Coordinates of C-alpha atoms in Angstrom, one line a residue:
V136 CA 35.1 21.1 -3.0
C137 CA 32.5 23.1 -5.1
I138 CA 30.0 20.3 -4.9
V139 CA 30.4 20.0 -1.1
L140 CA 29.9 23.8 -0.8
R141 CA 26.8 23.6 -2.9
L142 CA 25.4 20.7 -0.9
Q143 CA 26.0 22.5 2.4
F144 CA 24.5 25.8 1.1
C145 CA 21.4 24.2 -0.4
Q146 CA 20.8 22.2 2.8
K147 CA 21.1 25.3 4.9
V148 CA 18.9 27.4 2.7
V149 CA 16.1 24.9 2.9
E150 CA 16.4 24.9 6.7
V151 CA 16.6 28.7 7.0
L152 CA 13.5 29.2 4.7
D153 CA 11.7 26.6 6.7
H154 CA 12.4 28.7 9.9
V155 CA 11.2 31.8 8.0
E156 CA 8.0 30.0 7.0
H157 CA 7.4 29.2 10.7
G158 CA 7.8 32.8 11.8
N159 CA 11.5 33.4 12.4
D160 CA 11.9 36.6 10.3
S161 CA 15.6 37.1 11.3
A162 CA 16.8 33.6 10.0
L163 CA 17.8 34.9 6.6
G164 CA 19.6 37.9 8.0
E165 CA 21.6 35.7 10.4
F166 CA 22.5 33.3 7.6
S167 CA 23.6 36.2 5.5
Q168 CA 26.0 37.4 8.2
K169 CA 27.5 33.8 8.5
L170 CA 28.1 33.8 4.7
I171 CA 29.8 37.2 4.9
A172 CA 32.0 36.0 7.8
G173 CA 33.0 33.0 5.7
L174 CA 33.9 35.2 2.8
D175 CA 36.1 37.4 5.0
T176 CA 37.9 34.2 6.0
M177 CA 38.5 33.2 2.4
A178 CA 39.6 36.7 1.5
G179 CA 42.2 36.4 4.3
I180 CA 43.5 33.1 2.8
A181 CA 43.6 34.7 -0.7
A182 CA 45.8 37.5 0.7
T183 CA 48.5 34.9 1.7
D184 CA 51.2 33.5 -0.6
L185 CA 49.5 30.5 -2.3
E186 CA 50.6 28.0 -4.9
K187 CA 49.0 28.6 -8.4
G188 CA 46.6 25.6 -8.1
D189 CA 45.5 26.6 -4.6
R190 CA 44.9 30.2 -5.7
I191 CA 42.6 29.1 -8.5
K192 CA 40.8 26.9 -6.0
V193 CA 40.4 29.7 -3.5
T194 CA 39.3 32.2 -6.2
T195 CA 36.6 29.7 -7.4
I196 CA 35.4 29.2 -3.8
I197 CA 35.2 33.0 -3.3
T198 CA 33.3 33.4 -6.6
L199 CA 30.8 30.7 -5.6
E200 CA 30.3 32.1 -2.0
I201 CA 29.8 35.7 -3.4
Q202 CA 27.0 34.3 -5.6
Q203 CA 25.5 32.5 -2.6
R204 CA 25.7 35.7 -0.5
D205 CA 24.1 37.8 -3.2
L206 CA 21.3 35.2 -3.6
I207 CA 20.4 35.4 0.1
E208 CA 20.5 39.2 0.1
K209 CA 18.1 39.1 -2.8
F210 CA 15.8 36.7 -0.9
I211 CA 15.8 39.2 2.0
V212 CA 14.9 42.1 -0.3
D213 CA 12.2 40.1 -2.1
R214 CA 10.9 38.7 1.2
V215 CA 11.2 35.0 0.1
E216 CA 9.5 33.0 2.9
S217 CA 9.2 29.4 1.8
P218 CA 11.5 26.6 0.4
D219 CA 8.9 26.1 -2.3
A220 CA 9.2 29.7 -3.6
F221 CA 10.1 30.0 -7.3
A222 CA 13.0 32.3 -6.4
W223 CA 14.6 29.2 -4.7
T224 CA 13.4 26.3 -6.9
S225 CA 14.6 28.1 -10.0
Q226 CA 18.2 27.9 -8.7
L227 CA 20.6 25.1 -9.4
R228 CA 20.2 22.9 -6.3
H229 CA 22.4 20.0 -5.1
S230 CA 21.1 17.5 -2.5
L231 CA 22.3 14.2 -1.2
N232 CA 20.0 11.2 -1.7
D233 CA 20.9 9.0 1.3
E234 CA 18.9 6.0 0.0
V235 CA 21.1 5.6 -3.1
G236 CA 24.2 7.5 -1.9
K237 CA 24.2 9.9 -4.9
V238 CA 24.2 13.6 -5.3
H239 CA 20.9 14.9 -6.8
V240 CA 20.9 18.0 -9.0
S241 CA 17.6 19.9 -9.8
I242 CA 16.5 23.2 -11.2
C243 CA 12.7 24.0 -11.5
D244 CA 11.1 20.6 -12.2
Y245 CA 14.2 19.1 -14.0
E246 CA 16.1 16.5 -12.0
R247 CA 19.0 14.1 -12.5
H248 CA 21.8 12.4 -10.6
Y249 CA 25.2 14.2 -10.5
G250 CA 27.4 12.6 -13.2
N251 CA 30.7 12.4 -11.2
E252 CA 32.8 13.5 -14.2
Y253 CA 36.1 14.9 -13.1
N254 CA 36.2 18.6 -13.9
G255 CA 39.7 19.5 -12.7
N256 CA 40.8 22.8 -11.1
C257 CA 39.4 24.9 -13.8
G258 CA 37.7 27.9 -12.0
G259 CA 34.1 28.8 -12.4
L260 CA 32.0 31.5 -14.1
V261 CA 30.1 34.3 -12.4
S262 CA 26.4 33.5 -12.4
T263 CA 24.1 36.4 -13.6
T264 CA 20.3 36.7 -14.1
L265 CA 20.8 36.0 -17.8
T266 CA 22.8 32.9 -16.9
E267 CA 20.0 31.7 -14.7
R268 CA 17.4 32.2 -17.5
A269 CA 19.7 30.3 -19.9
N270 CA 20.0 27.4 -17.4
I271 CA 16.3 27.1 -16.9
T272 CA 15.6 27.3 -20.6
L273 CA 18.2 24.6 -21.4
T274 CA 17.1 22.2 -18.7
Q275 CA 13.4 22.6 -19.6
A276 CA 14.3 21.8 -23.2
I277 CA 16.2 18.6 -22.1
R278 CA 13.2 17.6 -20.0
L279 CA 11.0 17.8 -23.1
Y280 CA 13.7 15.8 -25.1
L281 CA 14.6 18.9 -27.1
G282 CA 17.8 20.8 -27.7
G283 CA 18.5 24.5 -26.8
A284 CA 20.2 27.3 -28.7
L285 CA 21.5 30.3 -26.8
L286 CA 21.3 33.4 -29.0
G287 CA 23.6 36.4 -28.8
P288 CA 26.6 38.2 -30.4
A289 CA 30.0 36.4 -30.8
G290 CA 32.2 36.4 -27.7
T291 CA 29.5 37.0 -25.1
G292 CA 30.0 33.6 -23.4
K293 CA 27.3 31.4 -24.8
T294 CA 29.5 28.3 -25.1
E295 CA 31.3 28.9 -21.8
T296 CA 28.0 29.3 -20.0
T297 CA 26.8 26.0 -21.3
K298 CA 30.2 24.4 -20.5
D299 CA 30.1 25.6 -16.9
F300 CA 26.5 24.5 -16.6
A301 CA 27.5 20.9 -17.7
R302 CA 30.3 21.0 -15.1
N303 CA 27.7 21.7 -12.3
F304 CA 25.9 18.4 -13.4
G305 CA 29.2 16.5 -13.4
L306 CA 28.7 15.6 -17.1
V307 CA 31.0 14.9 -20.0
Y308 CA 30.8 17.8 -22.4
Y309 CA 32.0 18.2 -26.0
I310 CA 32.3 21.3 -28.2
F311 CA 32.1 20.8 -32.0
N312 CA 33.0 23.6 -34.3
C313 CA 30.6 23.2 -37.2
S314 CA 31.2 24.3 -40.8
D315 CA 29.6 23.9 -44.2
Q316 CA 31.8 20.7 -44.7
I317 CA 29.8 18.8 -42.1
T318 CA 27.6 16.1 -43.6
S319 CA 24.5 14.2 -42.3
S320 CA 26.8 11.2 -41.8
N321 CA 29.1 13.3 -39.5
I322 CA 26.1 14.5 -37.5
R323 CA 24.9 10.9 -37.2
H324 CA 28.2 9.7 -35.8
I325 CA 28.3 12.6 -33.3
F326 CA 24.8 11.9 -32.0
L327 CA 25.5 8.1 -31.8
G328 CA 28.5 8.8 -29.6
L329 CA 26.7 11.3 -27.4
A330 CA 23.7 9.0 -26.9
Q331 CA 25.9 6.1 -25.9
L332 CA 27.9 8.2 -23.5
G333 CA 25.1 10.3 -22.1
A334 CA 27.1 13.4 -22.7
W335 CA 26.1 17.0 -23.5
A336 CA 27.4 18.7 -26.6
C337 CA 27.6 22.3 -28.0
L338 CA 27.4 22.5 -31.7
D339 CA 29.2 25.9 -32.2
E340 CA 28.5 27.9 -35.4
F341 CA 25.5 25.5 -36.0
N342 CA 24.1 27.9 -38.6
K343 CA 27.0 27.1 -40.9
I344 CA 25.7 23.6 -41.5
E345 CA 24.0 23.4 -44.9

């Protein structure tokens, strides 16, 4: 459901920004009103008596649609006028590649096919400006065949942010809690498995490794 919503949103944003570029200044405002109307509909559904799984799903959709609405409102304020503007290309964008029948995920100049890993009905995180900066940093690091390390106090959501980001790419994701007991042989086995699977990993408490 989330991927379909992202696909529809990204396709529509490109169309709307194309209209703006060709002189239709009200296109973004009209699109914003449609998003708000959609949110009102979802809020009405959330107010009904739902099963637990359905409530999680509806809450996730509302969270995603609020982020989309806020992004478009930011575009209106910042006067974004082209689908090639950095304000748009720096976002996580999903598109459908009709030639190979696969979902394509891109952010800045990093691109890859969607991994199709089943995520389950697990909810989603609220995206902030700091989240977006972390996403860009991590994907640019991967593009250069490097790793990335988010820095910040304990309990601020570094691991969860990376985990949610991997979900958006449909990738297998593993969290390893490191300690001073980890040896080079352990690390070797972890990297061997990750490389063969094409998975992402988060080495939590990495600084504890001697």
